[in-house]
Short mmCIF file of C-alpha atoms and ligand atoms in Angstrom, two decimals:
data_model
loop_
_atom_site.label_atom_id
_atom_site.label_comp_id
_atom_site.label_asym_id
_atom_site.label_seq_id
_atom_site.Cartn_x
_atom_site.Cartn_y
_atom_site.Cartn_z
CA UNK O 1 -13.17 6.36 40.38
CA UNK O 2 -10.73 5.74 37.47
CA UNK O 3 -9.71 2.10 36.86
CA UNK O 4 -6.54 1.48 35.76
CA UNK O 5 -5.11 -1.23 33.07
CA UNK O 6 -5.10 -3.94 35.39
CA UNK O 7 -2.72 -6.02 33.00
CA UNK O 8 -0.14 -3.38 33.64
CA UNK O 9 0.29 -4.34 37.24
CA UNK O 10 0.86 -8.23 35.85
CA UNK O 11 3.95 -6.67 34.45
CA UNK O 12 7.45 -7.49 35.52
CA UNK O 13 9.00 -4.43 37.20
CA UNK O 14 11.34 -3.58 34.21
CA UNK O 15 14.41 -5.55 35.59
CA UNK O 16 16.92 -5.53 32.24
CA UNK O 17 18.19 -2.18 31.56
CA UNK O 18 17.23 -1.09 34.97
CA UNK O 19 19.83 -3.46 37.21
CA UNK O 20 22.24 -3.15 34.22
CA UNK O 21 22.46 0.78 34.85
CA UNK O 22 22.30 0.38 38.59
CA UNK O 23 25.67 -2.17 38.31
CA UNK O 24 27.42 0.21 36.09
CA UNK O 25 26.74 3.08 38.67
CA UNK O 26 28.27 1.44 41.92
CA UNK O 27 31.05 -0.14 39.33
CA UNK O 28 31.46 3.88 38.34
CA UNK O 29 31.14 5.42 41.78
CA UNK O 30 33.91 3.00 43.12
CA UNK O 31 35.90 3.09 39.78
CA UNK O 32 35.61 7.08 38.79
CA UNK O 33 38.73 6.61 36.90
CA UNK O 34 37.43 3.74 34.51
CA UNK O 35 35.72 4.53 31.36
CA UNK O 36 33.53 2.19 29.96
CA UNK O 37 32.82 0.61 26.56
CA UNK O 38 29.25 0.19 26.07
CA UNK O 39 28.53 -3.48 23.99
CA UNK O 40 24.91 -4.00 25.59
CA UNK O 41 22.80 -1.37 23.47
CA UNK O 42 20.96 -2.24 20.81
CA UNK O 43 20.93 1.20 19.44
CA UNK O 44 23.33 2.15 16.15
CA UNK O 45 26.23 4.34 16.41
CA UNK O 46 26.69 5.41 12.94
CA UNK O 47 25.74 8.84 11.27
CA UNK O 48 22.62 9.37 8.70
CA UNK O 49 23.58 7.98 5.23
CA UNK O 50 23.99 11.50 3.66
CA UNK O 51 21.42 10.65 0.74
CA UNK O 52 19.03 10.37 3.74
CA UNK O 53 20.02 13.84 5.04
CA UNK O 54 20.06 15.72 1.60
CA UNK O 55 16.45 14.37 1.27
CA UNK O 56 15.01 15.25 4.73
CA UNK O 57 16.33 19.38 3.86
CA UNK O 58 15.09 19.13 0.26
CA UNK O 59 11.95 17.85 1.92
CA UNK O 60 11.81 20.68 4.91
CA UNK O 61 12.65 23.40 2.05
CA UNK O 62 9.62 21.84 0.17
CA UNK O 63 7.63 22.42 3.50
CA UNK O 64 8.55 26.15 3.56
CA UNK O 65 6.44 26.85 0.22
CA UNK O 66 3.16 26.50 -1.05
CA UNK O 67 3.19 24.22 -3.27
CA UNK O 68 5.56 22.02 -1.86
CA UNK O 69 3.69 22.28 1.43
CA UNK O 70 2.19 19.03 3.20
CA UNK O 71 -0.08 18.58 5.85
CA UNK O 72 -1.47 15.22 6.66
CA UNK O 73 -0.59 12.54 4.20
CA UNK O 74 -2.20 9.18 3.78
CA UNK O 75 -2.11 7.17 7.17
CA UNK O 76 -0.85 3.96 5.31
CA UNK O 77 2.09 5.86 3.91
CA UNK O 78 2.70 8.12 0.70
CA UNK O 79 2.57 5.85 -2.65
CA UNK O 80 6.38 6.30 -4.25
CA UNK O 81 7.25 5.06 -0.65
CA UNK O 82 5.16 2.11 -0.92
CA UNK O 83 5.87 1.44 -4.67
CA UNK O 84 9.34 2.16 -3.84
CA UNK O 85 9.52 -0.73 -1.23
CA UNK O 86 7.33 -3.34 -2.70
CA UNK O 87 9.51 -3.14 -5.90
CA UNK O 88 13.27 -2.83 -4.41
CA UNK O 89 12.37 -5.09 -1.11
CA UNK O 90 10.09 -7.67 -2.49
CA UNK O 91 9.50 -7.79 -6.13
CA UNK O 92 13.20 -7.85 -6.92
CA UNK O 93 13.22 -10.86 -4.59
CA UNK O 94 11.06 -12.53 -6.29
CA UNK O 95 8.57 -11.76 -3.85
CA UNK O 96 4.37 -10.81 -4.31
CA UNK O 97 3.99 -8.10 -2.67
CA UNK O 98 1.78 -5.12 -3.90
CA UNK O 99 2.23 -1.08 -2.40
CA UNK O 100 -1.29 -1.45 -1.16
CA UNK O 101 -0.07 -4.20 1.38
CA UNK O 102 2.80 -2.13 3.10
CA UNK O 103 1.57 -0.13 5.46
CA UNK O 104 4.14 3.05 6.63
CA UNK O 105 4.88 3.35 9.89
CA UNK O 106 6.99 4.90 12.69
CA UNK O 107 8.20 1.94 13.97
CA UNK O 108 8.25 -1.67 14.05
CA UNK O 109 8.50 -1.74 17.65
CA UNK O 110 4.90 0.08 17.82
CA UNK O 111 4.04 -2.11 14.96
CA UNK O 112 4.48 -5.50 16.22
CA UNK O 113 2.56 -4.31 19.89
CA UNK O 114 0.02 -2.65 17.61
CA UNK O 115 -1.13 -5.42 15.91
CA UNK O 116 -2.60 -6.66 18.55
CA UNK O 117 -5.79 -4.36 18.41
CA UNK O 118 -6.82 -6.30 15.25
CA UNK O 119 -6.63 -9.73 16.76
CA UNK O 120 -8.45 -11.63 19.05
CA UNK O 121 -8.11 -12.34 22.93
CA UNK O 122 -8.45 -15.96 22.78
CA UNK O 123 -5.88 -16.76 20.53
CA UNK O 124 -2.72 -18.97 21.87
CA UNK O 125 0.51 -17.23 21.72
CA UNK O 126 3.88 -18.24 21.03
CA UNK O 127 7.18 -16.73 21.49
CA UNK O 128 10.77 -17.75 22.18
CA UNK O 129 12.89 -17.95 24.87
CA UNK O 130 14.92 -16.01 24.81
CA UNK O 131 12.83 -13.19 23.01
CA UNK O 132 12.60 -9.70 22.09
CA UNK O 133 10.76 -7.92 25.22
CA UNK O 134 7.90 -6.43 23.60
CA UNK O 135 6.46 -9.57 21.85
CA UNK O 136 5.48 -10.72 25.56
CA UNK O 137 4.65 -7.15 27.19
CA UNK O 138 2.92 -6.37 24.58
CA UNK O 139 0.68 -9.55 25.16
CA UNK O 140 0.77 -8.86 29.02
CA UNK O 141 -0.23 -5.54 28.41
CA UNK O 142 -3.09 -6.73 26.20
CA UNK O 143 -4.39 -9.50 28.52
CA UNK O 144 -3.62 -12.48 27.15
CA UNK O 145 -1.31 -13.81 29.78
CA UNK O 146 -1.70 -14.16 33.69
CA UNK O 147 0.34 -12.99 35.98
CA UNK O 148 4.67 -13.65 35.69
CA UNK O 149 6.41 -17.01 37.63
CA UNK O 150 9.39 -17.33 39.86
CA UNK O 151 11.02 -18.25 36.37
CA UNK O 152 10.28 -14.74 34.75
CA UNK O 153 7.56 -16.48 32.47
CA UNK O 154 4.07 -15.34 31.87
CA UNK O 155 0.83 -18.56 32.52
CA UNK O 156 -0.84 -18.43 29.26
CA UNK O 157 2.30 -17.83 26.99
CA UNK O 158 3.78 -21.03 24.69
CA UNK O 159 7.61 -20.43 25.29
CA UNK O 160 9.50 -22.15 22.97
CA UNK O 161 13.45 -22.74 23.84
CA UNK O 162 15.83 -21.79 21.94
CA UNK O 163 19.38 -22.49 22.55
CA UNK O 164 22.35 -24.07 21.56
CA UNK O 165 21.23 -27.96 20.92
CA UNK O 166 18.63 -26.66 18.86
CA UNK O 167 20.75 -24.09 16.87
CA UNK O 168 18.80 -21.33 18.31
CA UNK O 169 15.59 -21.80 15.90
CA UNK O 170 12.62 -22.93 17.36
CA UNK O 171 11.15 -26.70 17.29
CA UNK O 172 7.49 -26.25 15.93
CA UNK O 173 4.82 -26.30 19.07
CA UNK O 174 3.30 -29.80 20.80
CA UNK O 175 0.42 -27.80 21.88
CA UNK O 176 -1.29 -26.00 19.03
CA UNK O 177 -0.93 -22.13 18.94
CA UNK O 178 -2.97 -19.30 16.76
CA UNK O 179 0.07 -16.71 16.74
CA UNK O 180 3.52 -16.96 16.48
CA UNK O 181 6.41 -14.38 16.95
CA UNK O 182 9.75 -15.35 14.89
CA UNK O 183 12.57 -12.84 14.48
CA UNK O 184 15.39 -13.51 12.05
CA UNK O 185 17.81 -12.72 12.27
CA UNK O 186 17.21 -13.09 15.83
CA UNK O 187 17.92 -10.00 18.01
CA UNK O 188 18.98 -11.65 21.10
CA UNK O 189 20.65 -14.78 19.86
CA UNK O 190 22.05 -13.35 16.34
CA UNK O 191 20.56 -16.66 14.72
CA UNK O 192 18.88 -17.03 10.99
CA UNK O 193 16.37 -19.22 9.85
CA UNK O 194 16.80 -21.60 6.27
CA UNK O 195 14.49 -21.46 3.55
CA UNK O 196 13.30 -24.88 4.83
CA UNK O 197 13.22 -24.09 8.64
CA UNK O 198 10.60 -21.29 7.34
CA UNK O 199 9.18 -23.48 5.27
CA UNK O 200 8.08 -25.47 8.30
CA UNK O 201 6.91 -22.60 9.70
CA UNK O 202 4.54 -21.72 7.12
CA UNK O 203 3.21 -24.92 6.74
CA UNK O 204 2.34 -25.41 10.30
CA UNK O 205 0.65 -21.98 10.21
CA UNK O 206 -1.19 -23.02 6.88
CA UNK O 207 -2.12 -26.02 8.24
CA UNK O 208 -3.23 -25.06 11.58
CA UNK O 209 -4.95 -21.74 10.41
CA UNK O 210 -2.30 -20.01 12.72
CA UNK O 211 -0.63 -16.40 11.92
CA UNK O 212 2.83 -15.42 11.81
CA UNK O 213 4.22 -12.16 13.25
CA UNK O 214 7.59 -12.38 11.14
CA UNK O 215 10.04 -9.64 12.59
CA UNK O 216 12.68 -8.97 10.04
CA UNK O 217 14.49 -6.04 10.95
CA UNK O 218 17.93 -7.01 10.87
CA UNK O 219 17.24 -8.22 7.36
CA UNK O 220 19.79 -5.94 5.92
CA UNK O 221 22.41 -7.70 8.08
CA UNK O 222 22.39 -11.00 6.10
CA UNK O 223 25.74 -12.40 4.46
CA UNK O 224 24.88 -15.58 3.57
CA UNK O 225 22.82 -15.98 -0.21
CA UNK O 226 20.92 -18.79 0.94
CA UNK O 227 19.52 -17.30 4.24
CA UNK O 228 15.58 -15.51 2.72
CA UNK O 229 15.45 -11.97 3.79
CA UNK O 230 11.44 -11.77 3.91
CA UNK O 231 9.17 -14.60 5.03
CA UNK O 232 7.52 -14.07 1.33
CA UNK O 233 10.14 -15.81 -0.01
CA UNK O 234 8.18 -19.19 1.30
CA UNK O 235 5.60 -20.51 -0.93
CA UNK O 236 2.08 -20.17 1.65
CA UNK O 237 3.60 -17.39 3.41
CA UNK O 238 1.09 -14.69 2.04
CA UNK O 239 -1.48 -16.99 3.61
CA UNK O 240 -0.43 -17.28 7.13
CA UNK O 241 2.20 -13.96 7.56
CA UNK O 242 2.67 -10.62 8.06
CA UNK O 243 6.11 -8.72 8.39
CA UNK O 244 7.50 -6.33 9.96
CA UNK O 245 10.70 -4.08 8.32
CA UNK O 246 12.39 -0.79 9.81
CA UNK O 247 14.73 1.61 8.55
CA UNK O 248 16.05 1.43 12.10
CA UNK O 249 18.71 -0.66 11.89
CA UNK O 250 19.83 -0.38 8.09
CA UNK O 251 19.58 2.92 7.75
CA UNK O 252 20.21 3.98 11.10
CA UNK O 253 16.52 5.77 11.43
CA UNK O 254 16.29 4.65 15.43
CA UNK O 255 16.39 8.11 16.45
CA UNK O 256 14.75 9.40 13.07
CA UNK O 257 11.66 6.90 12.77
CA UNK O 258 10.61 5.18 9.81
CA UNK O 259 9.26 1.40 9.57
CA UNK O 260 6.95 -0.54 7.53
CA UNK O 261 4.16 -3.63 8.07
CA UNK O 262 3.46 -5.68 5.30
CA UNK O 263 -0.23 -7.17 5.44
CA UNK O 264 -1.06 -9.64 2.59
CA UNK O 265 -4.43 -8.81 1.15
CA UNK O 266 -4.46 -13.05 1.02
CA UNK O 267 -4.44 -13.06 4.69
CA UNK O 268 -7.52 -14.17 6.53
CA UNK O 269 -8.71 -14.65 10.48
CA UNK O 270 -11.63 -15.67 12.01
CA UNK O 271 -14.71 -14.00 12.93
CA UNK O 272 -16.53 -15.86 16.39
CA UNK O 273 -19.23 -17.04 13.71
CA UNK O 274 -16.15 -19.17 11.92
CA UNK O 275 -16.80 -17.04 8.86
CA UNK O 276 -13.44 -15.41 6.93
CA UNK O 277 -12.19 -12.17 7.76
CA UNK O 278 -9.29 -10.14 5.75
CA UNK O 279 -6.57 -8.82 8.24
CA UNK O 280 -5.77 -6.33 5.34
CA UNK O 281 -9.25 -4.10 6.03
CA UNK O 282 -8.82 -4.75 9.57
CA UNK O 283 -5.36 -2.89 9.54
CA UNK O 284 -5.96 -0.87 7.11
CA UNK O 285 -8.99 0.13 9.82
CA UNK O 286 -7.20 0.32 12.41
CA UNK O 287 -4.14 2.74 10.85
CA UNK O 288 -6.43 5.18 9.25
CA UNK O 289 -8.47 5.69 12.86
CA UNK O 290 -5.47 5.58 15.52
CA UNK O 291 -2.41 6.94 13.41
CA UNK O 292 -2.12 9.80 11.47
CA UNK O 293 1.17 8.49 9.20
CA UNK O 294 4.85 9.13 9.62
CA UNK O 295 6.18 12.64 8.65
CA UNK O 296 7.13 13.88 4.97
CA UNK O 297 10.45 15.01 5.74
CA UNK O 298 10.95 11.73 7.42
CA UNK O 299 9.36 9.56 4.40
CA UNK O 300 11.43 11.64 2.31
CA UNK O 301 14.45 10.32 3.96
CA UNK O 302 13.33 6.56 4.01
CA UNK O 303 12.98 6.84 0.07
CA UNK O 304 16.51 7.90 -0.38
CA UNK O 305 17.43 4.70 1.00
CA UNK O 306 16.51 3.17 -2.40
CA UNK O 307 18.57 5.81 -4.52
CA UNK O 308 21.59 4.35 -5.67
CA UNK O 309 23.49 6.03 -3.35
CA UNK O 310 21.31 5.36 -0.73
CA UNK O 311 21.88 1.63 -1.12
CA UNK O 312 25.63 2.34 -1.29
CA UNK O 313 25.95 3.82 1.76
CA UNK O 314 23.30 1.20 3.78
CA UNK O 315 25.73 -1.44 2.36
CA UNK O 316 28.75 0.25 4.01
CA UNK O 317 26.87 0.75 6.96
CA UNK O 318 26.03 -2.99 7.47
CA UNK O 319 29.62 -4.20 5.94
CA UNK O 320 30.95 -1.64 8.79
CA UNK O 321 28.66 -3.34 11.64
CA UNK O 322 29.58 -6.61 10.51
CA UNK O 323 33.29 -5.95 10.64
CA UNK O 324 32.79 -4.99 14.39
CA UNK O 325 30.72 -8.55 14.30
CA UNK O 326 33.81 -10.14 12.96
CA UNK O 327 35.70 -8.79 15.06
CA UNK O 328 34.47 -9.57 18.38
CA UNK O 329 33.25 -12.99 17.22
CA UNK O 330 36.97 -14.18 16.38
CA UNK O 331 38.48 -12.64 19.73
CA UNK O 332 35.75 -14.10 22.21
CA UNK O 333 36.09 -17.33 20.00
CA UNK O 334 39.83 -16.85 20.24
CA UNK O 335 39.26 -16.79 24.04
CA UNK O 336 38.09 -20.52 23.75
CA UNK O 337 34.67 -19.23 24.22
CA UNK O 338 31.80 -20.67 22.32
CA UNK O 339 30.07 -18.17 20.30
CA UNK O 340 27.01 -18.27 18.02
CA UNK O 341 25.51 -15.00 15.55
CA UNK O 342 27.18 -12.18 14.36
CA UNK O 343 27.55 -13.45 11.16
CA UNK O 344 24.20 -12.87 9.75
CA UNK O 345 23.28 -10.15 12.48
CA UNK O 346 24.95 -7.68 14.53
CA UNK O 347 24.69 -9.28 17.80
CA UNK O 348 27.08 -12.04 19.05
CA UNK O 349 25.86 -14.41 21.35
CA UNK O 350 28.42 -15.64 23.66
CA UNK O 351 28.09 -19.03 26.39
CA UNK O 352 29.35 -18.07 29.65
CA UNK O 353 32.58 -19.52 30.55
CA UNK O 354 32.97 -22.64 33.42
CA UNK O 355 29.27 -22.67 34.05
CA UNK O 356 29.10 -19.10 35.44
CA UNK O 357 25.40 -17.38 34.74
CA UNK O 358 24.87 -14.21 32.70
CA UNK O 359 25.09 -11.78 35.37
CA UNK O 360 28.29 -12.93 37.03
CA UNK O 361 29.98 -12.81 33.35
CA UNK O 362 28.37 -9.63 32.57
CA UNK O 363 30.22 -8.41 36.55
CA UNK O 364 33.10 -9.92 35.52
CA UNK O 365 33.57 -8.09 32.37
CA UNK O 366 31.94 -5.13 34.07
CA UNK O 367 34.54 -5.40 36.59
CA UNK O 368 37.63 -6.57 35.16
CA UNK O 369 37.23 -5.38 31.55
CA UNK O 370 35.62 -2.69 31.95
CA UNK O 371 32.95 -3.86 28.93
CA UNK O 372 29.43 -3.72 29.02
CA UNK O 373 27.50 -6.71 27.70
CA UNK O 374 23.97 -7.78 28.18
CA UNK O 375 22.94 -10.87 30.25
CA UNK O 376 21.29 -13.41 28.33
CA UNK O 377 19.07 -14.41 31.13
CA UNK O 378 17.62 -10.65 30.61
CA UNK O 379 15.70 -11.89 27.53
CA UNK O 380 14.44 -15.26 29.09
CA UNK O 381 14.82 -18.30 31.32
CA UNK O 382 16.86 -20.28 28.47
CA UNK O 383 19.15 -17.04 27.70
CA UNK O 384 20.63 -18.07 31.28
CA UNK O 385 24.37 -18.66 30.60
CA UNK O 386 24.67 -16.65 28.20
CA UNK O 387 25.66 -13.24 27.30
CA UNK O 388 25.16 -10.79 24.42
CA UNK O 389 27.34 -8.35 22.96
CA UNK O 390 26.43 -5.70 20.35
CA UNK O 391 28.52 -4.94 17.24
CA UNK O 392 27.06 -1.29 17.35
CA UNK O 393 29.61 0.66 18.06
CA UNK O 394 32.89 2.61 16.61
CA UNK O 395 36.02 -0.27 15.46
CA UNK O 396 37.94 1.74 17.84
CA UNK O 397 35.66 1.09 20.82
CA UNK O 398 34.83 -2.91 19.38
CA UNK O 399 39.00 -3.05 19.26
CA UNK O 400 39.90 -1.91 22.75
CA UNK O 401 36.99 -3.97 24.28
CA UNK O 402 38.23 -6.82 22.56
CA UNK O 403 41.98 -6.26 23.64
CA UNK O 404 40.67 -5.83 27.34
CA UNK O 405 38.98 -8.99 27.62
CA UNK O 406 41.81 -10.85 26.14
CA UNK O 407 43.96 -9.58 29.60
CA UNK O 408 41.45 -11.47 31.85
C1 PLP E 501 15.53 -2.63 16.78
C2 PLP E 501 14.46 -3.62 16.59
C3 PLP E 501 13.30 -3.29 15.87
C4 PLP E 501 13.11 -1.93 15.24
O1 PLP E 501 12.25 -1.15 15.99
P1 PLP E 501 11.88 0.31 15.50
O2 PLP E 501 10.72 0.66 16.37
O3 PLP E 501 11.52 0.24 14.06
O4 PLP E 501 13.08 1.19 15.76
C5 PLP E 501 12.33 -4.26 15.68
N1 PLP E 501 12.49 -5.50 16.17
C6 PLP E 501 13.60 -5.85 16.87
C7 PLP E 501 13.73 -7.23 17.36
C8 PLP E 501 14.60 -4.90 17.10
O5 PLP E 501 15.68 -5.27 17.80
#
């Protein structure tokens, strides 16, 4: 008889995106006339930089001769890639980061689940609340939590709150955890961490022997000088963190694939006998059995990103997002809403107006505005009351949205 993945069934029936598509279907079947503008995805809009493109043909033309030909490459990414990053994305930050610690992949959303094969099952988790999904599936999945609450949460989990009293970052943990998930900036919430609120982090981690799974995809997205782009930018971190980067949202690679995992060779966990064991070889382990590396063409295209013109065109990408940010961030605000992100990120984080919860605003703008958000409560218990909307979109589409809610 085949057993299945008991932890699966612990799983919340996928409620999110689910109920949101549901809503918009009776909305549509009673309103055929309405069209919608979609703010809830967290998906870009924009085309391929075209130094990306021009790579990925060179790079299939390549493929279509012998001596450009290229079967399996090396399942922690080809070299100039690595070199590539660890030079433009950390050493010119002042960062330590070698080639042999980035580790190419084709995705950080597989990354950050993945990581799990390398670490233990008694280790104490923690995550925020609200959080990305797949930090606490991912964990479900594994079988480090029991089964979910009435409140949504998982028994085993350390939720920490985030909200508005604590500017959306984190208070360090009363109970003492082994891993910790941090995104910044934050997909829900839109927030960024200081130099010194990561500082605290580190130390913590240092001093409590605890890792940190630092999530920085939306990197690219951040304005403000003072606000550290990589969690290497903390003195300890290569101790105590590893990071994960995509070309995802930069780049606009979601539908193309391209990421990257940084693993300090510094970093150390423990075996059951106490005795020091490097995470590096454990990953490096673990890549080169289950994963066979991301494609040429597709590296190809990831390297462009550091040509000159690459970089040009990821900078108008993100000024172009961040417009849309501005944008929507001045109307709601404008609306005598309060509103938090979207200046470092390109979600904006909105509180519900007169006390209503996330799904009656998300209705209401459903319904009267004919705007899609996404309901804060969606992403955790302490997202309740609020809502998120996406800057990911066309001006023209941010615009009108924007000009329909300000009719309610
Ligand atoms: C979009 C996103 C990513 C990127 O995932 P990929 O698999 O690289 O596309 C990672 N983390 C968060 C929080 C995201 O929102």
């Amino acid at each position: 008889m085949v057993q299945v993945n008991a932890n699966y069934l612990k799983l919340k029936a996928g409620y999110l995106f689910p109920e949101i598509s549901r809503r918009i279907k009776t909305f549509l079947e009673n309103n055929p006339d309405s069209s919608l503008i979609r703010l809830g995805i967290g998906d870009v809009t924009e085309p391929l930089p075209s130094s990306c493109r021009q790579a990925m043909k060179a790079a299939i033309d390549e493929m279509g001769t012998v001596e450009g030909f290229h079967g399996y490459g090396p399942e922690q990414g080809y070299s100039w890639l690595r070199e590539a990053i660890a030079f433009n994305d950390f050493k010119a930050n002042g960062c330590d980061i070698s080639p042999e610690e980035i580790f190419i992949s084709d995705g950080s959303k597989c990354d950050s689940s993945n990581i799990l094969d390398i670490l233990g099952s008694g280790n104490q988790i923690a995550v925020t609340d609200p959080v990305y999904p797949v930090y606490v599936d991912s964990n479900v999945m594994a079988g480090h939590t029991e089964g979910a609450e009435a409140s949504g949460r998982y028994a085993g989990l350390t939720y920490l709150p985030i909200n508005a009293s604590n500017g959306f970052v984190a208070e360090l943990p009363k109970e003492p955890v082994d891993i910790i998930y941090l995104c910044f900036p934050n997909n829900p919430t839109g927030a960024v961490a200081s130099k010194d609120h990561l500082k605290d982090w580190v130390d913590y981690a240092n001093t409590n022997s605890a890792l940190i799974l630092f999530d920085a995809a939306y990197e690219a997205f951040i304005q403000d000088e003072n606000i550290p782009h990589s969690i290497y930018e903390i003195d300890g971190a290569r101790n105590c963190a590893i990071e994960f980067r995509s070309f995802s949202k930069n780049a606009g690679f979601t539908g193309t694939r391209c990421a990257f995992t940084v693993v300090p060779k510094t970093l150390k966990g423990k075996a059951i006998d106490g005795s020091d064991i490097d995470l590096w070889s454990l990953w490096n382990r673990r890549q080169s059995t289950k994963f066979n590396g991301v494609s040429y063409i597709v590296q190809r295209g990831a390297m462009a990103a550091y040509s000159q013109q690459g970089k040009n065109e990821i900078k108008d990408l993100v000024n172009f997002y961040m417009k849309n940010a501005a944008i929507i961030r001045k109307s709601i605000s404008s609306f005598g809403l309060d509103v938090y992100g979207g200046e470092n990120a390109p979600y904006v984080w909105i509180k519900t107006p007169m006390g209503i919860d996330s799904w009656q605003f998300f209705d209401q703008l459903l319904e009267k505005a004919n705007v899609v958000g996404t309901p804060g409560s969606g992403f955790g218990s302490s997202g309740e009351g609020y809502l998120r909307l996406s800057a990911f979109n066309s001006r023209n589409n941010v615009e009108t949205a924007m000009q329909r809610i300000a009719r309610l």
